[in-house]
């Protein structure tokens, strides 16, 4: 791969998972087959670098497959590319440091990002996260333990947390 962004979609137990990846890392990722919708979340300069679909996107694809097979920390070292202000960047870093099988509340996330009072900003950091799974915003819950929101849908968030052992298995 080059500086161009290659797009690939994988089938997962939570549904299709699409990524836009360059040599620098993952620029966008989400549980959707709508690559255009996912790419619309990128800045215009990055959108212009999209080269099109590929069957596989290197290490990012291999890491996701290992994660899905149960090697839950396989995604931790995959580089991501997204810019934000100081608080949001600190919040993304805190999410990445939360291991699979663990969760934190929006209040805890705000504290780890440097301002325990900034609970709404912690929620905004989750909403602004363009690289779902790699920056695991699905591990952030409301203070009452409920799931809260998730751009890709609460069933996906519940599937991910169950896969990671943070929630009991779903009843069918």
Short mmCIF file of N, CA and C in Angstrom, two decimals:
data_model
loop_
_atom_site.label_atom_id
_atom_site.label_comp_id
_atom_site.label_asym_id
_atom_site.label_seq_id
_atom_site.Cartn_x
_atom_site.Cartn_y
_atom_site.Cartn_z
N UNK A 1 0.84 -1.19 0.00
CA UNK A 1 0.00 0.00 0.00
C UNK A 1 0.88 1.24 0.00
N UNK A 2 0.36 2.31 -0.50
CA UNK A 2 1.08 3.58 -0.53
C UNK A 2 0.35 4.56 0.37
N UNK A 3 0.62 5.83 0.17
CA UNK A 3 -0.07 6.87 0.93
C UNK A 3 -1.54 6.93 0.56
N UNK A 4 -1.92 6.23 -0.50
CA UNK A 4 -3.34 6.16 -0.86
C UNK A 4 -4.08 5.37 0.22
N UNK A 5 -5.37 5.63 0.32
CA UNK A 5 -6.21 4.90 1.26
C UNK A 5 -6.90 3.77 0.53
N UNK A 6 -6.62 2.55 0.96
CA UNK A 6 -7.28 1.38 0.42
C UNK A 6 -8.46 1.04 1.33
N UNK A 7 -9.55 0.61 0.75
CA UNK A 7 -10.76 0.30 1.51
C UNK A 7 -11.03 -1.19 1.40
N UNK A 8 -11.31 -1.81 2.54
CA UNK A 8 -11.65 -3.23 2.55
C UNK A 8 -12.79 -3.46 3.52
N UNK A 9 -13.59 -4.48 3.26
CA UNK A 9 -14.70 -4.84 4.13
C UNK A 9 -14.57 -6.31 4.49
N UNK A 10 -14.69 -6.59 5.78
CA UNK A 10 -14.61 -7.96 6.30
C UNK A 10 -15.96 -8.34 6.89
N UNK A 11 -16.29 -9.62 6.81
CA UNK A 11 -17.48 -10.12 7.50
C UNK A 11 -17.09 -10.44 8.94
N UNK A 12 -17.93 -10.02 9.89
CA UNK A 12 -17.70 -10.31 11.30
C UNK A 12 -18.99 -10.81 11.91
N UNK A 13 -18.91 -11.33 13.11
CA UNK A 13 -20.11 -11.76 13.83
C UNK A 13 -21.03 -10.60 14.17
N UNK A 14 -20.51 -9.39 14.11
CA UNK A 14 -21.30 -8.19 14.39
C UNK A 14 -21.78 -7.51 13.10
N UNK A 15 -21.48 -8.12 11.96
CA UNK A 15 -21.86 -7.54 10.68
C UNK A 15 -20.63 -7.11 9.92
N UNK A 16 -20.83 -6.46 8.75
CA UNK A 16 -19.69 -6.04 7.94
C UNK A 16 -18.87 -4.97 8.67
N UNK A 17 -17.55 -5.05 8.49
CA UNK A 17 -16.62 -4.11 9.10
C UNK A 17 -15.75 -3.55 7.99
N UNK A 18 -15.82 -2.25 7.77
CA UNK A 18 -15.09 -1.59 6.68
C UNK A 18 -14.00 -0.71 7.25
N UNK A 19 -12.83 -0.73 6.57
CA UNK A 19 -11.69 0.08 6.99
C UNK A 19 -11.11 0.82 5.80
N UNK A 20 -10.57 2.00 6.05
CA UNK A 20 -9.76 2.75 5.09
C UNK A 20 -8.36 2.83 5.69
N UNK A 21 -7.38 2.25 4.98
CA UNK A 21 -6.05 2.04 5.53
C UNK A 21 -4.99 2.55 4.56
N UNK A 22 -3.94 3.17 5.11
CA UNK A 22 -2.76 3.54 4.32
C UNK A 22 -1.54 2.95 5.03
N UNK A 23 -0.37 3.20 4.51
CA UNK A 23 0.85 2.77 5.17
C UNK A 23 0.99 3.39 6.56
N UNK A 24 0.36 4.54 6.77
CA UNK A 24 0.42 5.23 8.06
C UNK A 24 -0.43 4.56 9.13
N UNK A 25 -1.47 3.86 8.73
CA UNK A 25 -2.37 3.23 9.69
C UNK A 25 -3.81 3.29 9.21
N UNK A 26 -4.71 3.02 10.14
CA UNK A 26 -6.15 3.01 9.85
C UNK A 26 -6.67 4.44 10.01
N UNK A 27 -7.33 4.94 8.97
CA UNK A 27 -7.87 6.30 8.98
C UNK A 27 -9.36 6.32 9.31
N UNK A 28 -10.06 5.26 8.98
CA UNK A 28 -11.49 5.15 9.25
C UNK A 28 -11.83 3.67 9.37
N UNK A 29 -12.73 3.37 10.29
CA UNK A 29 -13.18 1.99 10.47
C UNK A 29 -14.53 2.00 11.15
N UNK A 30 -15.41 1.12 10.70
CA UNK A 30 -16.72 1.04 11.32
C UNK A 30 -17.49 -0.18 10.85
N UNK A 31 -18.51 -0.51 11.60
CA UNK A 31 -19.32 -1.69 11.33
C UNK A 31 -20.42 -1.34 10.33
N UNK A 32 -20.01 -1.32 9.06
CA UNK A 32 -20.89 -0.96 7.96
C UNK A 32 -20.31 -1.51 6.68
N UNK A 33 -21.15 -1.72 5.70
CA UNK A 33 -20.67 -2.04 4.36
C UNK A 33 -20.73 -0.81 3.47
N UNK A 34 -21.20 0.31 4.03
CA UNK A 34 -21.33 1.56 3.29
C UNK A 34 -20.00 2.32 3.35
N UNK A 35 -19.10 1.98 2.45
CA UNK A 35 -17.78 2.62 2.43
C UNK A 35 -17.91 4.12 2.21
N UNK A 36 -18.84 4.55 1.35
CA UNK A 36 -19.00 5.98 1.08
C UNK A 36 -19.40 6.73 2.35
N UNK A 37 -20.31 6.15 3.13
CA UNK A 37 -20.73 6.78 4.38
C UNK A 37 -19.59 6.85 5.38
N UNK A 38 -18.82 5.79 5.46
CA UNK A 38 -17.67 5.77 6.36
C UNK A 38 -16.64 6.81 5.94
N UNK A 39 -16.34 6.87 4.65
CA UNK A 39 -15.33 7.79 4.14
C UNK A 39 -15.78 9.25 4.27
N UNK A 40 -17.08 9.49 4.30
CA UNK A 40 -17.60 10.86 4.45
C UNK A 40 -17.21 11.45 5.80
N UNK A 41 -16.84 10.63 6.76
CA UNK A 41 -16.41 11.11 8.07
C UNK A 41 -14.97 11.63 8.06
N UNK A 42 -14.24 11.35 6.99
CA UNK A 42 -12.85 11.78 6.88
C UNK A 42 -12.75 13.22 6.39
N UNK A 43 -11.68 13.92 6.74
CA UNK A 43 -11.44 15.24 6.15
C UNK A 43 -11.31 15.12 4.63
N UNK A 44 -11.65 16.18 3.93
CA UNK A 44 -11.66 16.17 2.46
C UNK A 44 -10.31 15.75 1.87
N UNK A 45 -9.21 16.19 2.45
CA UNK A 45 -7.89 15.82 1.91
C UNK A 45 -7.66 14.31 1.99
N UNK A 46 -8.16 13.68 3.03
CA UNK A 46 -8.01 12.23 3.12
C UNK A 46 -8.97 11.53 2.17
N UNK A 47 -10.17 12.04 2.01
CA UNK A 47 -11.12 11.45 1.06
C UNK A 47 -10.54 11.43 -0.34
N UNK A 48 -9.78 12.46 -0.69
CA UNK A 48 -9.19 12.55 -2.02
C UNK A 48 -8.12 11.49 -2.25
N UNK A 49 -7.63 10.87 -1.21
CA UNK A 49 -6.56 9.87 -1.32
C UNK A 49 -7.11 8.45 -1.47
N UNK A 50 -8.42 8.27 -1.43
CA UNK A 50 -9.00 6.93 -1.52
C UNK A 50 -8.71 6.32 -2.89
N UNK A 51 -8.12 5.13 -2.88
CA UNK A 51 -7.76 4.47 -4.14
C UNK A 51 -8.80 3.44 -4.56
N UNK A 52 -9.65 3.05 -3.65
CA UNK A 52 -10.68 2.09 -3.99
C UNK A 52 -10.60 0.83 -3.17
N UNK A 53 -11.50 -0.11 -3.46
CA UNK A 53 -11.58 -1.34 -2.66
C UNK A 53 -10.45 -2.32 -2.96
N UNK A 54 -10.05 -3.02 -1.92
CA UNK A 54 -9.05 -4.09 -2.02
C UNK A 54 -9.57 -5.27 -1.20
N UNK A 55 -9.15 -6.49 -1.53
CA UNK A 55 -9.63 -7.64 -0.75
C UNK A 55 -9.03 -7.70 0.65
N UNK A 56 -7.86 -7.09 0.83
CA UNK A 56 -7.18 -7.15 2.13
C UNK A 56 -6.35 -5.89 2.30
N UNK A 57 -6.25 -5.40 3.54
CA UNK A 57 -5.49 -4.19 3.83
C UNK A 57 -4.36 -4.48 4.82
N UNK A 58 -3.54 -5.45 4.49
CA UNK A 58 -2.31 -5.71 5.24
C UNK A 58 -2.51 -6.08 6.70
N UNK A 59 -1.65 -5.51 7.54
CA UNK A 59 -1.64 -5.85 8.96
C UNK A 59 -2.96 -5.53 9.64
N UNK A 60 -3.63 -4.48 9.24
CA UNK A 60 -4.91 -4.14 9.86
C UNK A 60 -5.92 -5.28 9.66
N UNK A 61 -5.98 -5.82 8.46
CA UNK A 61 -6.89 -6.94 8.19
C UNK A 61 -6.50 -8.16 9.03
N UNK A 62 -5.22 -8.47 9.05
CA UNK A 62 -4.76 -9.63 9.84
C UNK A 62 -5.07 -9.44 11.32
N UNK A 63 -4.89 -8.22 11.83
CA UNK A 63 -5.17 -7.95 13.25
C UNK A 63 -6.65 -8.12 13.56
N UNK A 64 -7.52 -7.63 12.68
CA UNK A 64 -8.96 -7.79 12.91
C UNK A 64 -9.34 -9.27 12.89
N UNK A 65 -8.80 -10.01 11.95
CA UNK A 65 -9.10 -11.45 11.90
C UNK A 65 -8.64 -12.17 13.18
N UNK A 66 -7.45 -11.80 13.68
CA UNK A 66 -6.96 -12.41 14.93
C UNK A 66 -7.86 -12.01 16.11
N UNK A 67 -8.28 -10.75 16.14
CA UNK A 67 -9.20 -10.28 17.18
C UNK A 67 -10.49 -11.10 17.15
N UNK A 68 -11.05 -11.27 15.96
CA UNK A 68 -12.30 -12.03 15.83
C UNK A 68 -12.13 -13.49 16.23
N UNK A 69 -10.91 -14.02 16.05
CA UNK A 69 -10.63 -15.41 16.42
C UNK A 69 -10.34 -15.57 17.91
N UNK A 70 -10.36 -14.46 18.67
CA UNK A 70 -10.18 -14.54 20.11
C UNK A 70 -8.90 -13.94 20.65
N UNK A 71 -8.00 -13.51 19.78
CA UNK A 71 -6.77 -12.84 20.21
C UNK A 71 -7.11 -11.35 20.38
N UNK A 72 -7.74 -11.03 21.50
CA UNK A 72 -8.39 -9.73 21.68
C UNK A 72 -7.44 -8.54 21.69
N UNK A 73 -6.17 -8.77 21.98
CA UNK A 73 -5.22 -7.66 21.98
C UNK A 73 -4.55 -7.45 20.62
N UNK A 74 -4.94 -8.22 19.62
CA UNK A 74 -4.31 -8.13 18.29
C UNK A 74 -4.47 -6.75 17.66
N UNK A 75 -5.52 -6.04 17.99
CA UNK A 75 -5.79 -4.73 17.39
C UNK A 75 -5.05 -3.59 18.09
N UNK A 76 -4.49 -3.88 19.27
CA UNK A 76 -3.93 -2.81 20.10
C UNK A 76 -2.76 -2.07 19.47
N UNK A 77 -1.92 -2.76 18.74
CA UNK A 77 -0.71 -2.13 18.19
C UNK A 77 -0.90 -1.57 16.79
N UNK A 78 -2.06 -1.74 16.20
CA UNK A 78 -2.30 -1.23 14.85
C UNK A 78 -2.36 0.30 14.91
N UNK A 79 -1.52 0.98 14.14
CA UNK A 79 -1.54 2.45 14.18
C UNK A 79 -2.84 3.00 13.62
N UNK A 80 -3.27 4.10 14.21
CA UNK A 80 -4.46 4.81 13.73
C UNK A 80 -4.07 6.25 13.40
N UNK A 81 -4.83 6.85 12.49
CA UNK A 81 -4.57 8.22 12.07
C UNK A 81 -5.86 9.01 12.21
N UNK A 82 -5.91 9.85 13.23
CA UNK A 82 -7.02 10.78 13.37
C UNK A 82 -6.55 11.92 14.27
N UNK A 83 -6.95 13.13 13.89
CA UNK A 83 -6.52 14.31 14.62
C UNK A 83 -7.66 14.86 15.45
N UNK A 84 -7.30 15.42 16.59
CA UNK A 84 -8.27 16.06 17.46
C UNK A 84 -7.56 16.98 18.41
N UNK A 85 -8.33 17.74 19.15
CA UNK A 85 -7.76 18.62 20.16
C UNK A 85 -7.14 17.83 21.30
N UNK A 86 -6.55 18.54 22.24
CA UNK A 86 -5.81 17.90 23.32
C UNK A 86 -6.69 16.96 24.15
N UNK A 87 -7.88 17.41 24.54
CA UNK A 87 -8.73 16.56 25.38
C UNK A 87 -9.20 15.33 24.61
N UNK A 88 -9.67 15.52 23.39
CA UNK A 88 -10.17 14.39 22.61
C UNK A 88 -9.05 13.39 22.34
N UNK A 89 -7.87 13.87 22.01
CA UNK A 89 -6.73 12.98 21.78
C UNK A 89 -6.40 12.20 23.05
N UNK A 90 -6.45 12.86 24.20
CA UNK A 90 -6.20 12.18 25.47
C UNK A 90 -7.28 11.14 25.74
N UNK A 91 -8.52 11.45 25.38
CA UNK A 91 -9.61 10.49 25.57
C UNK A 91 -9.42 9.28 24.67
N UNK A 92 -9.03 9.49 23.42
CA UNK A 92 -8.77 8.37 22.51
C UNK A 92 -7.64 7.50 23.05
N UNK A 93 -6.60 8.14 23.59
CA UNK A 93 -5.48 7.40 24.18
C UNK A 93 -5.97 6.56 25.37
N UNK A 94 -6.84 7.15 26.19
CA UNK A 94 -7.39 6.42 27.35
C UNK A 94 -8.23 5.22 26.89
N UNK A 95 -9.00 5.41 25.82
CA UNK A 95 -9.79 4.28 25.30
C UNK A 95 -8.87 3.17 24.84
N UNK A 96 -7.81 3.53 24.15
CA UNK A 96 -6.87 2.51 23.64
C UNK A 96 -6.15 1.80 24.78
N UNK A 97 -6.02 2.44 25.93
CA UNK A 97 -5.34 1.80 27.05
C UNK A 97 -6.28 0.94 27.90
N UNK A 98 -7.57 0.95 27.57
CA UNK A 98 -8.54 0.12 28.27
C UNK A 98 -8.53 -1.26 27.64
N UNK A 99 -8.07 -2.28 28.37
CA UNK A 99 -7.93 -3.60 27.75
C UNK A 99 -9.28 -4.26 27.44
N UNK A 100 -9.26 -5.14 26.46
CA UNK A 100 -10.44 -5.93 26.13
C UNK A 100 -10.90 -6.67 27.38
N UNK A 101 -12.19 -6.76 27.58
CA UNK A 101 -12.75 -7.40 28.76
C UNK A 101 -13.02 -6.41 29.88
N UNK A 102 -12.55 -5.17 29.71
CA UNK A 102 -12.76 -4.11 30.69
C UNK A 102 -13.64 -3.03 30.07
N UNK A 103 -14.27 -2.27 30.94
CA UNK A 103 -15.04 -1.12 30.49
C UNK A 103 -14.70 0.06 31.40
N UNK A 104 -15.09 1.23 30.97
CA UNK A 104 -15.00 2.41 31.81
C UNK A 104 -16.21 3.27 31.53
N UNK A 105 -16.53 4.14 32.48
CA UNK A 105 -17.68 5.03 32.31
C UNK A 105 -17.22 6.31 31.61
N UNK A 106 -18.19 7.07 31.12
CA UNK A 106 -17.86 8.36 30.53
C UNK A 106 -17.16 9.26 31.55
N UNK A 107 -17.56 9.19 32.82
CA UNK A 107 -16.91 9.98 33.87
C UNK A 107 -15.47 9.53 34.07
N UNK A 108 -15.24 8.22 34.10
CA UNK A 108 -13.87 7.72 34.23
C UNK A 108 -13.03 8.12 33.02
N UNK A 109 -13.63 8.06 31.83
CA UNK A 109 -12.92 8.47 30.63
C UNK A 109 -12.53 9.94 30.72
N UNK A 110 -13.45 10.78 31.16
CA UNK A 110 -13.16 12.21 31.31
C UNK A 110 -11.99 12.41 32.27
N UNK A 111 -11.99 11.69 33.39
CA UNK A 111 -10.90 11.80 34.34
C UNK A 111 -9.57 11.34 33.76
N UNK A 112 -9.59 10.24 33.04
CA UNK A 112 -8.35 9.74 32.44
C UNK A 112 -7.84 10.68 31.35
N UNK A 113 -8.75 11.44 30.74
CA UNK A 113 -8.36 12.39 29.70
C UNK A 113 -7.93 13.74 30.30
N UNK A 114 -8.06 13.87 31.62
CA UNK A 114 -7.53 15.06 32.27
C UNK A 114 -8.53 16.02 32.87
N UNK A 115 -9.83 15.75 32.76
CA UNK A 115 -10.82 16.66 33.32
C UNK A 115 -12.08 15.89 33.68
N UNK A 116 -12.18 15.50 34.94
CA UNK A 116 -13.30 14.68 35.39
C UNK A 116 -14.65 15.37 35.18
N UNK A 117 -14.66 16.69 35.06
CA UNK A 117 -15.90 17.44 34.83
C UNK A 117 -16.36 17.39 33.37
N UNK A 118 -15.50 16.96 32.47
CA UNK A 118 -15.78 17.03 31.03
C UNK A 118 -16.45 15.76 30.51
N UNK A 119 -17.51 15.34 31.17
CA UNK A 119 -18.19 14.10 30.80
C UNK A 119 -18.80 14.21 29.40
N UNK A 120 -19.41 15.34 29.08
CA UNK A 120 -19.98 15.51 27.73
C UNK A 120 -18.89 15.50 26.67
N UNK A 121 -17.76 16.09 26.97
CA UNK A 121 -16.64 16.08 26.02
C UNK A 121 -16.11 14.65 25.85
N UNK A 122 -16.17 13.85 26.90
CA UNK A 122 -15.77 12.43 26.78
C UNK A 122 -16.73 11.72 25.82
N UNK A 123 -18.02 12.01 25.94
CA UNK A 123 -18.99 11.45 25.01
C UNK A 123 -18.73 11.91 23.59
N UNK A 124 -18.35 13.18 23.43
CA UNK A 124 -18.03 13.70 22.10
C UNK A 124 -16.81 13.01 21.51
N UNK A 125 -15.84 12.67 22.37
CA UNK A 125 -14.65 11.95 21.89
C UNK A 125 -15.05 10.59 21.33
N UNK A 126 -16.00 9.95 21.99
CA UNK A 126 -16.50 8.66 21.47
C UNK A 126 -17.20 8.87 20.13
N UNK A 127 -18.05 9.88 20.06
CA UNK A 127 -18.81 10.14 18.84
C UNK A 127 -17.91 10.56 17.69
N UNK A 128 -16.81 11.25 17.98
CA UNK A 128 -15.90 11.74 16.94
C UNK A 128 -14.87 10.70 16.52
N UNK A 129 -14.82 9.58 17.20
CA UNK A 129 -13.85 8.53 16.90
C UNK A 129 -14.15 7.93 15.53
N UNK A 130 -13.22 8.07 14.59
CA UNK A 130 -13.41 7.56 13.23
C UNK A 130 -12.85 6.16 13.05
N UNK A 131 -12.21 5.61 14.05
CA UNK A 131 -11.55 4.31 13.90
C UNK A 131 -12.07 3.32 14.95
N UNK A 132 -13.38 3.07 14.87
CA UNK A 132 -14.02 2.14 15.80
C UNK A 132 -13.27 0.81 15.79
N UNK A 133 -13.31 0.15 16.87
CA UNK A 133 -12.64 -1.09 17.20
C UNK A 133 -11.19 -0.82 17.57
N UNK A 134 -10.42 -0.12 16.74
CA UNK A 134 -9.02 0.15 17.05
C UNK A 134 -8.88 1.15 18.19
N UNK A 135 -9.73 2.15 18.23
CA UNK A 135 -9.91 3.01 19.40
C UNK A 135 -11.25 2.59 19.96
N UNK A 136 -11.23 1.72 20.97
CA UNK A 136 -12.43 0.98 21.38
C UNK A 136 -13.44 1.79 22.19
N UNK A 137 -14.13 2.69 21.51
CA UNK A 137 -15.16 3.48 22.17
C UNK A 137 -16.33 2.61 22.63
N UNK A 138 -16.42 1.39 22.11
CA UNK A 138 -17.49 0.49 22.55
C UNK A 138 -17.30 0.07 24.00
N UNK A 139 -16.11 0.28 24.57
CA UNK A 139 -15.83 -0.10 25.97
C UNK A 139 -16.26 0.97 26.97
N UNK A 140 -16.83 2.07 26.49
CA UNK A 140 -17.27 3.17 27.36
C UNK A 140 -18.77 3.03 27.60
N UNK A 141 -19.15 3.01 28.90
CA UNK A 141 -20.53 2.81 29.31
C UNK A 141 -21.02 3.99 30.13
N UNK A 142 -22.31 4.07 30.30
CA UNK A 142 -22.90 5.06 31.20
C UNK A 142 -22.55 4.68 32.64
N UNK A 143 -22.67 5.63 33.55
CA UNK A 143 -22.31 5.38 34.95
C UNK A 143 -23.22 4.35 35.60
N UNK A 144 -24.43 4.14 35.07
CA UNK A 144 -25.32 3.12 35.62
C UNK A 144 -25.05 1.73 35.04
N UNK A 145 -24.03 1.63 34.18
CA UNK A 145 -23.67 0.35 33.58
C UNK A 145 -24.38 0.04 32.29
N UNK A 146 -25.31 0.90 31.87
CA UNK A 146 -26.01 0.66 30.61
C UNK A 146 -25.08 1.02 29.45
N UNK A 147 -25.43 0.52 28.27
CA UNK A 147 -24.56 0.64 27.12
C UNK A 147 -24.34 2.07 26.64
N UNK A 148 -25.31 2.94 26.77
CA UNK A 148 -25.18 4.28 26.20
C UNK A 148 -25.35 4.21 24.71
N UNK A 149 -24.68 5.05 23.97
CA UNK A 149 -24.83 5.07 22.52
C UNK A 149 -23.66 4.42 21.82
N UNK A 150 -23.83 4.22 20.51
CA UNK A 150 -22.76 3.69 19.67
C UNK A 150 -23.17 3.94 18.23
N UNK A 151 -22.33 4.63 17.49
CA UNK A 151 -22.66 5.01 16.11
C UNK A 151 -23.09 3.81 15.28
N UNK A 152 -22.50 2.67 15.52
CA UNK A 152 -22.75 1.49 14.68
C UNK A 152 -23.87 0.62 15.21
N UNK A 153 -24.57 1.10 16.25
CA UNK A 153 -25.74 0.41 16.79
C UNK A 153 -25.45 -0.34 18.07
N UNK A 154 -26.41 -0.33 18.96
CA UNK A 154 -26.23 -1.01 20.25
C UNK A 154 -26.07 -2.52 20.12
N UNK A 155 -26.72 -3.19 19.15
CA UNK A 155 -26.46 -4.63 19.02
C UNK A 155 -24.98 -4.92 18.69
N UNK A 156 -24.34 -4.06 17.91
CA UNK A 156 -22.92 -4.25 17.60
C UNK A 156 -22.09 -4.03 18.86
N UNK A 157 -22.39 -2.96 19.62
CA UNK A 157 -21.67 -2.69 20.86
C UNK A 157 -21.82 -3.86 21.82
N UNK A 158 -23.02 -4.39 21.94
CA UNK A 158 -23.24 -5.52 22.84
C UNK A 158 -22.48 -6.75 22.34
N UNK A 159 -22.47 -6.99 21.03
CA UNK A 159 -21.73 -8.13 20.49
C UNK A 159 -20.24 -8.01 20.81
N UNK A 160 -19.67 -6.82 20.60
CA UNK A 160 -18.25 -6.61 20.86
C UNK A 160 -17.92 -6.83 22.33
N UNK A 161 -18.72 -6.28 23.22
CA UNK A 161 -18.45 -6.43 24.66
C UNK A 161 -18.63 -7.88 25.11
N UNK A 162 -19.57 -8.58 24.52
CA UNK A 162 -19.74 -10.00 24.83
C UNK A 162 -18.56 -10.80 24.28
N UNK A 163 -18.13 -10.51 23.07
CA UNK A 163 -16.98 -11.17 22.46
C UNK A 163 -15.73 -10.99 23.33
N UNK A 164 -15.60 -9.81 23.94
CA UNK A 164 -14.44 -9.51 24.76
C UNK A 164 -14.58 -10.02 26.20
N UNK A 165 -15.75 -10.53 26.55
CA UNK A 165 -15.96 -11.04 27.90
C UNK A 165 -16.33 -9.98 28.92
N UNK A 166 -16.71 -8.79 28.48
CA UNK A 166 -17.09 -7.72 29.37
C UNK A 166 -18.58 -7.77 29.74
N UNK A 167 -19.36 -8.52 28.96
CA UNK A 167 -20.77 -8.73 29.22
C UNK A 167 -21.04 -10.23 29.16
N UNK A 168 -22.07 -10.69 29.88
CA UNK A 168 -22.42 -12.11 29.74
C UNK A 168 -22.92 -12.39 28.33
N UNK A 169 -22.84 -13.64 27.88
CA UNK A 169 -23.33 -13.98 26.54
C UNK A 169 -24.78 -13.52 26.34
N UNK A 170 -25.07 -13.07 25.13
CA UNK A 170 -26.41 -12.61 24.79
C UNK A 170 -27.39 -13.78 24.77
N UNK A 171 -28.59 -13.53 25.21
CA UNK A 171 -29.64 -14.53 25.12
C UNK A 171 -30.21 -14.52 23.71
N UNK A 172 -30.40 -15.68 23.15
CA UNK A 172 -30.96 -15.76 21.79
C UNK A 172 -32.44 -15.97 21.85
#
